[in-house]
Coordinates of C-alpha atoms and ligand atoms in Angstrom, one line a residue:
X1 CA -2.6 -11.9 16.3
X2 CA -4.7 -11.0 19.0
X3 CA -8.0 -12.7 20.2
X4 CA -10.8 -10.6 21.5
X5 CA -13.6 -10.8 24.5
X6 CA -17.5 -11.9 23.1
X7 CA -19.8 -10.2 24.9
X8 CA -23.1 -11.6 25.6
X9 CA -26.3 -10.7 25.9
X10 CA -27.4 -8.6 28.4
X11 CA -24.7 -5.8 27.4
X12 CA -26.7 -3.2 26.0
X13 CA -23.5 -2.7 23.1
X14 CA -25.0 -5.9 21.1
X15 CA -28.2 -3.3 21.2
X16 CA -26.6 -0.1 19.6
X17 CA -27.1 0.7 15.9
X18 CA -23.6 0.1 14.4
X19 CA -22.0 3.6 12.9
X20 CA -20.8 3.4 9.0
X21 CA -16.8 3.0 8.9
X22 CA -15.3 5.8 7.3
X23 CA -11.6 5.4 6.9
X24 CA -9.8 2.4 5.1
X25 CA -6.8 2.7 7.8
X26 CA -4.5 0.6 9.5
X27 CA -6.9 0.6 12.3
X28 CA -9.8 -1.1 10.5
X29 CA -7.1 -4.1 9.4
X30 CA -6.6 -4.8 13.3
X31 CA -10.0 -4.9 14.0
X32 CA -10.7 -7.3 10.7
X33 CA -7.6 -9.7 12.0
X34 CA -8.5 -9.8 15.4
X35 CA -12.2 -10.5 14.6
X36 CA -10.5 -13.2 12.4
X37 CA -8.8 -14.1 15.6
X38 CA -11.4 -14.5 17.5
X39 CA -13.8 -16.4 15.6
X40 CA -10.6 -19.0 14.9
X41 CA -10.2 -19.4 17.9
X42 CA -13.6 -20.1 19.4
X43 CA -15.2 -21.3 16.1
X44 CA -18.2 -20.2 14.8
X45 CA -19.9 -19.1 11.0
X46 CA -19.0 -15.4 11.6
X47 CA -19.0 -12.8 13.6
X48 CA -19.8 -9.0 14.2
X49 CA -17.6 -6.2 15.1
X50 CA -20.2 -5.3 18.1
X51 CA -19.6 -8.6 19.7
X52 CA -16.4 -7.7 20.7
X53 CA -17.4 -4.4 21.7
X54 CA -16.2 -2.1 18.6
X55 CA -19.7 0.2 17.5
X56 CA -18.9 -0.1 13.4
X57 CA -20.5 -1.8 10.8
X58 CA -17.7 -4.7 10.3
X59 CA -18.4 -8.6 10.3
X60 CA -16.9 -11.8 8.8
X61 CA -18.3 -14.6 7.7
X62 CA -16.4 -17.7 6.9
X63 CA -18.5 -20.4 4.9
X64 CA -17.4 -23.2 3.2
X65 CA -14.0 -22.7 3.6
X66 CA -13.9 -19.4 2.1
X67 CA -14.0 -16.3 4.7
X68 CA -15.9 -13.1 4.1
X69 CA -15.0 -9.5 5.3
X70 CA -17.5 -7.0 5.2
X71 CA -17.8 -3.5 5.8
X72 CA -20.4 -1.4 5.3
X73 CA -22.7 -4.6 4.0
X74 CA -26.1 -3.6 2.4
X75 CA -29.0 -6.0 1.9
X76 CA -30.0 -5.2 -2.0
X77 CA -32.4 -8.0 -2.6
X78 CA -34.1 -10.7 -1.4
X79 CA -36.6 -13.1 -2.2
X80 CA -38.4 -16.5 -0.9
X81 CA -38.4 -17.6 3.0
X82 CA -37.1 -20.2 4.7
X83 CA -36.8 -21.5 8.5
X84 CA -33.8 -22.9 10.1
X85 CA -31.7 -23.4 13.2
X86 CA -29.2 -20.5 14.1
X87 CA -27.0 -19.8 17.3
X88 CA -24.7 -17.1 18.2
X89 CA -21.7 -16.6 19.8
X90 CA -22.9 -14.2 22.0
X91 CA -26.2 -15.8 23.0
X92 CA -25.1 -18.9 25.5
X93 CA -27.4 -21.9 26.4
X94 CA -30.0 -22.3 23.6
X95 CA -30.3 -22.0 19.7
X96 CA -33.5 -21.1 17.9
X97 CA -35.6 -21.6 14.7
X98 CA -35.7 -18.1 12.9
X99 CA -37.5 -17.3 9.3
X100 CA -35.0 -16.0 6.6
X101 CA -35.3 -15.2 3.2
X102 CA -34.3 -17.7 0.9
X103 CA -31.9 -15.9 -1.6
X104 CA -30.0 -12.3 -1.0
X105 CA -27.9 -10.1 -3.0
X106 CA -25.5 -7.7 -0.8
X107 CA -22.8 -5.0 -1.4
X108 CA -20.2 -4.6 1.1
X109 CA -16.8 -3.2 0.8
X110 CA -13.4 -4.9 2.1
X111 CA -10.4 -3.7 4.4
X112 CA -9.0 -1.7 1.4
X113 CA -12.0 -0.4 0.2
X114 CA -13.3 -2.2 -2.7
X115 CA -16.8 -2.9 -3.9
X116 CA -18.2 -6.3 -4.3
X117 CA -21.3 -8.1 -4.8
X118 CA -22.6 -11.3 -3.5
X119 CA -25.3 -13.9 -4.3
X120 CA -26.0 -16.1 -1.3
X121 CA -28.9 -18.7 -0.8
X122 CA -30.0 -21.1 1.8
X123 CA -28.0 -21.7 5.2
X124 CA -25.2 -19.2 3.3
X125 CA -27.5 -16.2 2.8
X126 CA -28.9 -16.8 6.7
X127 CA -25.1 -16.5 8.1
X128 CA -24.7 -13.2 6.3
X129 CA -28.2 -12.3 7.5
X130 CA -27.3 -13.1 11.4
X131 CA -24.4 -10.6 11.2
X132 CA -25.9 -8.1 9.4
X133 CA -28.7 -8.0 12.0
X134 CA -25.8 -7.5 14.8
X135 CA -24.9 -4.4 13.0
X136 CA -28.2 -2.8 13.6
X137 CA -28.4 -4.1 17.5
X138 CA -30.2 -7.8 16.4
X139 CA -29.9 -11.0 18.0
X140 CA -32.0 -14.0 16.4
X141 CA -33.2 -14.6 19.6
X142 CA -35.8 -11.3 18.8
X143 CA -36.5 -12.7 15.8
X144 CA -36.7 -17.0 16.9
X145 CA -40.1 -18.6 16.3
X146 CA -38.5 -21.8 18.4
X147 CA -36.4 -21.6 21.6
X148 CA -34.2 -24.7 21.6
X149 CA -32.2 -25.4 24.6
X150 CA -28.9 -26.8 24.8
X151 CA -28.9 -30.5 26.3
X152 CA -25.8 -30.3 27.8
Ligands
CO201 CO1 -24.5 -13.8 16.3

């Protein structure tokens, strides 16, 4: 059990393109529990290996009680647009309106190394979307239509 630093924007590692994981190991488990960790800990919809620093294409997601791992995600589909409200752990003070699409099909692979397929649509589909962006260096605040600051 070990919880990990968020960094925040500003540090140019939430800005580098994420690098494919490669090996299944013992070493991509820690990374997966700790991220688990961490987003216990502080709470949050999910989170993305670059926010605490680690330049691979890892995130979690935990919706409706159920909590995601992915590696290696790939948008396949997507269809429709919608706008909502979104904030990230590593963005502090203010939240944002971005435009989604609606409905997505991904792939990703888990810790051992197994394919799967998911189907997500509305507020779901965004939360995968938001840490999929990290991976590539994305923060919704490039992509907001609406600041909104914090009130308090
Ligand atoms: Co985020």
């Amino acid at each position: 059990m070990a919880k990990r630093n968020i960094i925040k924007m500003g540090d140019p590692l939430l800005r580098k393109i994420c690098k494919p994981v490669e090996s299944f190991d013992g070493k991509l488990a820690q990374l997966i529990d700790d991220m688990e960790d961490t987003l216990h800990a502080v709470g949050g919809l999910g989170l993305a290996a670059p926010q605490v620093g680690i330049l691979r294409r890892v995130c979690i997601v935990e919706y409706d009680d159920k909590l995601y791992e992915l590696v290696n995600p790939v948008l396949i589909k997507s269809s429709g647009k919608c706008v909502d409200n979104e904030g990230c752990l590593s963005v502090v003070g203010f939240r944002g309106l971005v435009e989604r699409p609606e409905t997505i099909d991904i792939e990703y692979f888990d810790r051992r190394g197994r394919k799967h397929s998911q189907h997500a649509e509305g507020y779901f589909a965004r939360v995968f979307l938001h840490e999929m962006d990290h991976l590539d260096g994305i923060l919704f605040a490039d992509k907001m239509i609406k600041k909104i600051i914090d009130d308090d």
